[in-house]
């Protein structure tokens, strides 16, 4: 099994093989846990969304920074722990969902203040994309063939390298031209990234289905649900970025 999602990869699933217990992973169980994690993320996001508007209206926007950065850093730390310790997923994945919710709620509120309505559009498009990709996968229109997996993995790796390079250069006050702007190149790049993020959902679905077929331990439902949430968070951020560029034109 291969996927571009670092949380859902063959090495992680391979570690769980041979550890099958009487209560095995199922697709339905994974879906329920993914829904639960999404609700946790949404609840945390609503909290910091409301707090952000309150602080800004009170002229104290800086007060939301601990929530924003705490959620970002905490989410990253919890994601790393979960990826390297899948057995901890039943405990770390809900905490990850809460941390990401705190971050995304504050981030979305700030963007919403600049472009009213954009956050709700991004949420709607994210879930529409999720259900569309699920329908395409379950009907067999899109299949996770070896060639498809290799292509998506390569594209995802390339995107991550571009973002890493941009982050490093930005520390030296150097901007990567075009791709972060609202010109045609920047919009085209963001659209490409959104498509690749959406294609990663297909790989996630395939990994979840394969894990259930292998009869992996029950805790892998939490791990797989966590991996799917990672992709959804990435997809949402990229859609928000794309819509922001379109609003700037």
Phi, psi and omega in degrees: 000134181227141177207153178281343178289118182297338179283322182251085177230169187297326180295316181295317180289327179295325179298329183278342180294145182086354180249018185296132176247187184292338178254102188263161177296140175229157177295318181296317179297321178294319179298318179297318180290323177296320177296319178297316179296322179295321177295319177299314179300315180298319180296316179294323180294319178299321181298307182286333174301310180296316180298320181298313179295322178296314181294319180294317179296331179273002180074025182231055183299331182296338182293341181275348183303317178301323178291317182297305183285327177297317178294319181296307182292318178297319178296318179297315180297316180293325177296316179296317179299316182295319181295324182267349178223073183306329180296339179275356185306322179300338180258319185278329183294320174296323178294322176298315180300318179295316180297315179295325177297317177300316180293310184292327178297315179292315179300313182297322180296317179297318179291323179298325179295329179279320184229087183307133178092349187292323182295319180292325175296317181295318178298314180299315180293325179297313181288326176297319178295317179303310183289327177294315180293324177296319179295317179296325180286313184292331179273354178083007178296319174245126180243142180275070179285162178305318180294319178299315180298315180298318181296314180292321179297317180295316180295318180296317178298318179298318178297316180298322179293321178296316179295321179295316178297318179299319180295317180294314181295326181295331177294338178254021178061034178244127181256137173288122186293152169074308193292335181263359180272179181260015176283183182298322180294315180297317179293319178298319179296314180297321178296319178298317180295320178299317179297316180294320177299319178295320179295331177296334176298323178298317178296322178296315178301317181296318180294321179295314180297318180293321178297321178293321179296325180283348180069044181292162182302157185300327182295341179291343173297316178295319181295316179293321178296321176299314180299320178295321179295324177302315179295319180296321178297314178299314180300315180299314181298319181290323176294319177298319179295317180296314179297324178297318179295320179294324179291333182285343184281000000 
